[in-house]
Amino acid sequence: MANDLKVQDIIVREAQYQLKNALVLGNLVSRVHEGEFASDVDGWKKGDKVRVKRPENFIPGEGATLSVAEAEEATMDVVVDTQLNKGLSFTSKELTLFLSGPKGARRIGEEKIKPLMHAFANRIDSDLAGLYRHVPNHVGTPGLTIDSYPDYLKGTERLNELAVPMDARYGLLSPADDAGLKGAFNNYYDTAVSRNALQKARLPMLDGSDVYMSQNVKTHLVGVATGTPLVQGAGQAVSYAASKASYTQTLNTDGWTNSTTGILKAGDIITIAGVFAVNPVDGDVLPFLRQFVVRADADSGASTGPAALTISPPIITSGPYKTVSAAPADNAPITVVGTGGTGYRQPMIFHKDAFHLAVVPMEMPEGAAFKARINEDGISVRVVSGYGITDDISTWRFDVLYGVTPVSPNLAVRLNGTA
């Protein structure tokens, strides 16, 4: 039985089924580019990343004279860089007993493969939830639980203000926020148990968005964030052409506590006095400050507490890619969202296209006598087995290759409750 190819087929199909059913966040994000990794050009594979275009913006012209948009194409990398693997060992006796008939197949799935694939799914969902670090938008008060419908509406309101498409929106809540909203909507919940992880995690639809709970919602630890931070120097705006590759820029600041490691951390959010957000469609000024996310850990220097911050979005003051009402003034005060050194959960509402997951079919090793792979609904699992004749044990190696990418994090908002 250990060397019967049908065993591989049963096991790999069960593994793929269990992985697909265990994913929550992985079933909610964009998967549109993952097929490109499996294709080839003139017999050559594309490698561990493919380049995709950033969305383009346009401002309509007026009158009879044709307004021609300048080409401002920009690309970013969608990367596959994580390989999960785990091995299971079975004696021939175990395989014979496990796989004798339909009940045996269900048994090996429930007892062996299900917990393994749930661990894989948990890691994939966790990596996706960790992309909050790229999201610049935030509403609510850090540390407060979302426990009412108005709390949640603050998030969808912000997405509406920022012209995020109304379709394919999803909320991702921590267990505490889930419990808080269930207290407000406790008559709406389906208590059925024969459902997959995505169905079990689902709350009622709120303001046009499907809402889910995940224990993988991250806690962000704010940097030290002490001092009286200020913009160091006027005129710190950039063009889209200069910043489109990374969609970041450097902001020079000072006034932080001197010589402090980790004065800000990647994922921190700041605002700058007098720098307001704009509608990304028509450039109209919105009634709230533009929020920027810090994309790399920053330390402060000596004397005046200087710190060069890598921020996103870049400060663009004109044109179709305008992000702010105006460039910051010299010595404009900077405010950090949250209290320095404090951890806050990071629930989100996001459009499907904010984040991308690519699960790529792995190559079948030439040296393996027995191997199987299945790729359905964008979820691919490979199983390779080896046999030890001395101890009559078959070892089954399970592999999943994937990558997560924040394609358009401006289509998401982090949210907390309100006082």
XYZ file of C-alpha atoms in Angstrom, residues 140-293:
154
model
C -10.947 55.440 15.664
C -8.990 55.518 18.900
C -6.091 53.048 19.200
C -6.757 50.510 21.918
C -10.552 50.785 21.928
C -12.644 47.776 20.917
C -15.053 47.991 17.997
C -18.305 47.236 19.775
C -20.993 49.112 17.872
C -22.241 49.650 14.361
C -21.195 53.341 14.374
C -17.638 52.271 15.251
C -17.509 50.095 12.152
C -19.133 52.763 9.982
C -16.193 55.075 10.649
C -14.082 52.683 8.598
C -16.442 52.430 5.631
C -16.949 56.201 5.747
C -13.204 56.728 5.372
C -13.054 54.333 2.426
C -15.940 56.206 0.799
C -14.153 59.539 1.308
C -11.062 58.083 -0.369
C -13.106 56.832 -3.356
C -12.381 53.146 -2.689
C -14.669 50.993 -4.901
C -17.842 49.845 -3.159
C -17.674 46.242 -4.347
C -15.556 43.449 -2.848
C -14.979 45.109 0.540
C -14.139 42.981 3.546
C -13.751 43.623 7.246
C -11.185 41.685 9.279
C -11.718 41.874 13.039
C -9.803 40.590 16.030
C -11.549 38.178 18.427
C -12.184 41.076 20.847
C -13.758 43.215 18.125
C -15.735 40.216 16.893
C -17.120 39.676 20.386
C -17.920 43.370 20.680
C -19.935 43.425 17.469
C -21.630 40.124 18.268
C -22.919 41.788 21.409
C -24.613 44.336 19.178
C -25.796 41.842 16.528
C -26.289 38.638 18.515
C -29.503 37.664 16.741
C -27.879 37.502 13.320
C -25.475 34.623 13.766
C -25.670 31.214 12.164
C -24.724 28.531 14.704
C -24.295 25.692 12.198
C -21.116 23.688 12.725
C -20.739 21.962 9.327
C -19.011 24.925 7.661
C -15.500 25.763 6.562
C -13.283 28.288 8.333
C -14.370 31.175 6.102
C -18.058 30.540 6.790
C -17.510 30.137 10.522
C -15.570 33.398 10.716
C -18.226 35.441 8.938
C -20.288 38.106 10.671
C -23.354 39.786 9.150
C -22.708 42.090 6.179
C -22.196 45.636 7.471
C -22.585 48.681 5.228
C -21.904 46.692 2.076
C -18.861 44.827 3.399
C -18.570 41.190 4.393
C -17.024 40.968 7.867
C -14.857 38.182 9.243
C -13.056 37.339 12.471
C -9.469 36.104 12.577
C -7.117 35.429 15.455
C -4.356 36.445 13.046
C -5.185 40.168 13.312
C -1.857 41.666 14.321
C -0.809 43.818 17.251
C 1.346 46.770 16.226
C 3.886 48.133 18.700
C 4.326 51.866 18.148
C 7.888 53.189 18.135
C 9.287 55.213 21.028
C 7.676 58.344 19.504
C 8.878 60.830 22.127
C 9.900 64.443 21.738
C 8.203 67.277 19.871
C 8.598 66.189 16.253
C 8.564 68.769 13.461
C 9.076 68.844 9.707
C 12.693 69.827 9.028
C 12.669 72.105 6.020
C 9.966 73.315 3.655
C 9.386 72.126 0.100
C 9.454 68.397 0.826
C 7.126 67.391 -1.987
C 7.975 65.015 -4.818
C 6.591 64.227 -8.260
C 4.808 61.017 -9.110
C 7.488 60.287 -11.703
C 10.187 60.422 -9.020
C 8.323 58.305 -6.461
C 6.203 55.905 -8.499
C 8.600 52.953 -8.349
C 8.383 52.532 -4.574
C 5.480 54.933 -3.909
C 7.485 56.299 -0.987
C 9.640 59.311 -0.204
C 11.999 60.514 2.499
C 10.619 63.100 4.942
C 13.252 64.944 6.954
C 12.162 65.658 10.512
C 13.628 66.779 13.830
C 12.527 67.494 17.360
C 12.433 63.845 18.427
C 14.137 62.690 21.596
C 17.853 62.687 20.813
C 19.784 59.570 19.828
C 16.899 57.113 20.157
C 16.807 53.758 18.406
C 13.385 52.917 17.008
C 11.963 56.418 17.435
C 9.399 55.215 14.881
C 8.717 51.696 13.635
C 7.602 50.389 10.257
C 3.802 50.475 10.350
C 3.507 53.629 12.471
C 1.101 56.265 11.158
C 1.731 60.010 11.319
C -0.069 63.203 10.323
C 1.409 66.626 9.574
C -0.314 69.851 10.583
C -1.804 71.667 7.590
C -1.427 68.722 5.207
C -4.897 67.488 4.326
C -6.054 64.440 2.381
C -7.569 64.871 -1.072
C -10.128 62.983 -3.107
C -7.989 60.763 -5.369
C -10.423 61.187 -8.263
C -10.828 64.974 -8.503
C -8.183 66.282 -6.076
C -10.677 68.148 -3.879
C -9.455 68.760 -0.328
C -11.041 66.507 2.309
C -11.845 67.577 5.885
C -9.186 65.462 7.585
C -5.398 65.334 7.645
C -3.544 63.084 5.224
C -2.159 60.059 7.054
C 1.224 58.609 6.152
C 2.577 55.193 7.080
